Short mmCIF file of C-alpha atoms in Angstrom, two decimals:
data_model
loop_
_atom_site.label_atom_id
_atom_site.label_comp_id
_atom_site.label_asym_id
_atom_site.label_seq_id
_atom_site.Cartn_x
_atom_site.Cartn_y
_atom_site.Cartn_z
CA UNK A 139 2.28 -4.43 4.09
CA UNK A 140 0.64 -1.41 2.80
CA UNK A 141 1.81 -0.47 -0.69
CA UNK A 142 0.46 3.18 -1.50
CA UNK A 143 0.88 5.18 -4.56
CA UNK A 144 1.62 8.50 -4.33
CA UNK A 145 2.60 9.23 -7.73
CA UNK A 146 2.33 12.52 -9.32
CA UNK A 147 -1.69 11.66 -10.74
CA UNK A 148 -2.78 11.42 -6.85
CA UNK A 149 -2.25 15.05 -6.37
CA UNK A 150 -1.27 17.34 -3.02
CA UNK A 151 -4.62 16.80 -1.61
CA UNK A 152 -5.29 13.25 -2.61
CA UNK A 153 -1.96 12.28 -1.75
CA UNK A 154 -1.64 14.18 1.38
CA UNK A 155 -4.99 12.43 1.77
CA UNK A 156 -4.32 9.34 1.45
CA UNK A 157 -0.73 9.20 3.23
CA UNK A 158 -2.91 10.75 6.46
CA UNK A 159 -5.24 7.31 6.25
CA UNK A 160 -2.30 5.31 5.30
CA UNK A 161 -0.63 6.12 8.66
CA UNK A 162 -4.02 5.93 10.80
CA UNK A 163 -4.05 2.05 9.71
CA UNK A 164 -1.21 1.81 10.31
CA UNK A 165 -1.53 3.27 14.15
CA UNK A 166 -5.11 1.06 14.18
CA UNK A 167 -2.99 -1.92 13.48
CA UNK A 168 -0.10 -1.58 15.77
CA UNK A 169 -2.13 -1.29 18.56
CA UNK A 170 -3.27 -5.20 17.63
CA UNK A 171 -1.34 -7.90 19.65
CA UNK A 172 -0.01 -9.98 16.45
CA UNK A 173 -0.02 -7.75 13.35
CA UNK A 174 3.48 -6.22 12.34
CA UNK A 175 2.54 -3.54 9.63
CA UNK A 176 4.65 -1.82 7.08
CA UNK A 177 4.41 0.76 4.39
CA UNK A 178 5.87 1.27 0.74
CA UNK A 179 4.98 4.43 -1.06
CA UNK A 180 6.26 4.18 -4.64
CA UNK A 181 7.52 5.70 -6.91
CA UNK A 182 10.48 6.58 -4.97
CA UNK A 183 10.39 10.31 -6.66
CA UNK A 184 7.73 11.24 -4.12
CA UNK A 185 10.49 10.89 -1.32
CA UNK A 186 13.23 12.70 -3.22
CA UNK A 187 15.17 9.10 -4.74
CA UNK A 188 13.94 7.78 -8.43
CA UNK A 189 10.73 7.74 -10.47
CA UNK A 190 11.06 4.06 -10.36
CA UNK A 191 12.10 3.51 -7.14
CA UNK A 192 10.01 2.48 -4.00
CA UNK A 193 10.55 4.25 -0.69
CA UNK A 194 10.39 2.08 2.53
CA UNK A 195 8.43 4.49 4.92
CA UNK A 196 7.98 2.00 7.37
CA UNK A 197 9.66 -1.17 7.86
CA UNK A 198 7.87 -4.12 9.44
CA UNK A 199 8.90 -4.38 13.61
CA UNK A 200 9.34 -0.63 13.96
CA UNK A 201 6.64 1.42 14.56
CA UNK A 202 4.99 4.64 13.12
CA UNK A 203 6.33 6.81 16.34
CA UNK A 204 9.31 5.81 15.15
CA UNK A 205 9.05 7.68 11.67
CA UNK A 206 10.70 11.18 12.30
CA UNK A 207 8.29 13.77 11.32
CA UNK A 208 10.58 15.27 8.74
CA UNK A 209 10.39 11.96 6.57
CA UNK A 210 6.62 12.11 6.05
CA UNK A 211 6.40 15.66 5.77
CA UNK A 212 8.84 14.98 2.65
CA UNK A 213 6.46 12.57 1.05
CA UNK A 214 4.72 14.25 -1.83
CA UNK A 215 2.85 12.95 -4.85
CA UNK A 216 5.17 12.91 -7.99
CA UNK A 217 6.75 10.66 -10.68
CA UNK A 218 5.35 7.97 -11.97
CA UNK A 219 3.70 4.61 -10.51
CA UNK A 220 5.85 1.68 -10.67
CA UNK A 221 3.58 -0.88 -9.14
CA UNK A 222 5.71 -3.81 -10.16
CA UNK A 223 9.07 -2.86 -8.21
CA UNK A 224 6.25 -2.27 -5.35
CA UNK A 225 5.00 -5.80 -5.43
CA UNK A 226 8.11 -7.35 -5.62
CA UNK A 227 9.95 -5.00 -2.54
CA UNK A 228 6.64 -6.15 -0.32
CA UNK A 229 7.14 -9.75 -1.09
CA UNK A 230 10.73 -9.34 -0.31
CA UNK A 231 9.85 -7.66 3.51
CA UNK A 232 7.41 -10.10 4.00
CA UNK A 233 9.58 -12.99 3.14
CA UNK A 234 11.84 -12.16 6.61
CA UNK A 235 8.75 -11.91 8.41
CA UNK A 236 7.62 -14.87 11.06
CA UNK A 237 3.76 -13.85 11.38
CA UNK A 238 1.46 -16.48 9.53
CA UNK A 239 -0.57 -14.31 7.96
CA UNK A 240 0.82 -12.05 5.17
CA UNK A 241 -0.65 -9.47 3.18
CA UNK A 242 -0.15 -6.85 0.73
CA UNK A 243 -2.99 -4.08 0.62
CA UNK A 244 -2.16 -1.98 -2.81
CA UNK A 245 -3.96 1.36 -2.78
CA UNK A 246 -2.97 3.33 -6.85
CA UNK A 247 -5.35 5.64 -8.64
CA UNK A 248 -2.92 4.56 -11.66
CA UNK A 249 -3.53 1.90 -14.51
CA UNK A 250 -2.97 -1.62 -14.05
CA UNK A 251 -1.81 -3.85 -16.70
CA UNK A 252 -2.31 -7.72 -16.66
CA UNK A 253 1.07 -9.28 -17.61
CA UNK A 254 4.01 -8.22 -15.00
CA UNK A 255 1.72 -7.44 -12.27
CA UNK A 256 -0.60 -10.46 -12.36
CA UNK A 257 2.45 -12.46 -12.31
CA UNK A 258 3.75 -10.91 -8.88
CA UNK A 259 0.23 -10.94 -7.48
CA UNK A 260 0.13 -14.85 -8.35
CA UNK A 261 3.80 -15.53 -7.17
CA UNK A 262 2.82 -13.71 -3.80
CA UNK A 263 -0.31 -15.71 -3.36
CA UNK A 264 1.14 -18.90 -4.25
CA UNK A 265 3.78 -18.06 -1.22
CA UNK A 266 1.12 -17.52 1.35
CA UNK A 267 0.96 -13.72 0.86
CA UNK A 268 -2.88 -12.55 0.77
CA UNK A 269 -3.17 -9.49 -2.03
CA UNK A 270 -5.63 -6.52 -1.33
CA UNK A 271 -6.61 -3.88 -3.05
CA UNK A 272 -8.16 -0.51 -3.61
CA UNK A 273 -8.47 1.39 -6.83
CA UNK A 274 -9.16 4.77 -6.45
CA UNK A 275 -10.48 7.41 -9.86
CA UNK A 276 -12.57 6.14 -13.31
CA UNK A 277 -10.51 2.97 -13.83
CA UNK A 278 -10.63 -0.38 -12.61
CA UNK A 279 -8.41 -2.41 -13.45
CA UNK A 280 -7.17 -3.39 -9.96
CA UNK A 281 -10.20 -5.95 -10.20
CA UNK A 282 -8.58 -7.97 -13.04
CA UNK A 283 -5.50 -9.08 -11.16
CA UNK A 284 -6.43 -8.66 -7.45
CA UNK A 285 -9.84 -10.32 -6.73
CA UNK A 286 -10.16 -8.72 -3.47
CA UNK A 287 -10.35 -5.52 -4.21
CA UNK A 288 -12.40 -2.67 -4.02
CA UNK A 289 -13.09 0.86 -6.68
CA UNK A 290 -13.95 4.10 -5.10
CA UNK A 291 -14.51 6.68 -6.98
CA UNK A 292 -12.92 9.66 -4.96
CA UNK A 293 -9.69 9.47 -2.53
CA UNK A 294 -12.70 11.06 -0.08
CA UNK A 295 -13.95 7.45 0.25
CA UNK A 296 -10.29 5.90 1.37
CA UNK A 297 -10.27 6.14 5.07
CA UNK A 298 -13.63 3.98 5.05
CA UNK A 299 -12.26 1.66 2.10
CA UNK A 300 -9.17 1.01 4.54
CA UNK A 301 -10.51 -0.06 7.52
CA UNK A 302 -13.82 -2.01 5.68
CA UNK A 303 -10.92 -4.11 4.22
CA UNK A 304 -8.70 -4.51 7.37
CA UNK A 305 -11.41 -5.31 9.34
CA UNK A 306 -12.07 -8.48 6.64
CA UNK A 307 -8.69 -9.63 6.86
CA UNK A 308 -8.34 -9.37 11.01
CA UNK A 309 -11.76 -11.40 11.66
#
């Protein structure tokens, strides 16, 4: 379940950027026998509902074909990053899912703070979810409550990030 942030810090181009690599995972993975992939872009502001919503792009058992052309064309960075509510609505999809392995990948250029977060990252590990990450600008702090994640400096660098870490988690 790929949770990306396309709040208003990620910018047209980086957003647009990143929503473009977000989907070609997504199309890498679907065409594995197995793997059932969805996507949360939060906050819900960048598709037209609340700052501190989420926004179910695509739900896990449909596919990205399926995602009418309008919808992501309507995705646009803005409003603010609620990774919390984007933790817990990715633990909730995965919950009705039947596939063994489970994981959250969490792409934000925005600041992480222990407390909330590191709770839901523990909670979802501790249920059999595996939690991902990539932390994209000058901070880091992705690191501190997802071991297995990775910095890059410059949305530029996602695309490889992406795949490097999908390609761990499918072998």
């Amino acid at each position: 379940h790929v949770l990306l942030d396309m709040s208003g810090s990620m910018g047209k181009e980086g957003g647009d950027l990143a929503l473009r690599s977000a989907l070609g995972l997504l199309i890498g993975l679907e065409a594995i026998r197995g793997v059932n992939p969805a996507m949360t872009v939060f906050p819900g502001a960048a598709c037209g509902q609340s700052d501190y919503a989420v926004c179910s792009v695509l739900q896990h058992g449909k596919t990205v074909r399926q995602i009418k052309p309008a919808e992501v064309g309507a995705i646009n960075s803005k409003g603010g990053t609620p990774i919390e509510k984007a933790l817990s609505a990715a633990g909730m999809a995965l919950a009705t899912c039947k596939e063994n392995k489970k994981i959250v990948l969490l792409i934000t250029d925005g600041a992480i703070y222990g407390g909330t977060c590191l709770k839901l990252v523990n909670d979802l590990q501790e249920s059999g979810v595996s939690v991902a990450g990539i932390q994209i600008g000058e901070a880091n702090d992705l690191k501190k409550i997802v071991a297995n994640s990775e910095h890059i400096s410059d949305v530029q660098e996602l695309k490889a990030a992406l795949f490097g870490l999908s390609e761990r988690f499918l072998s």
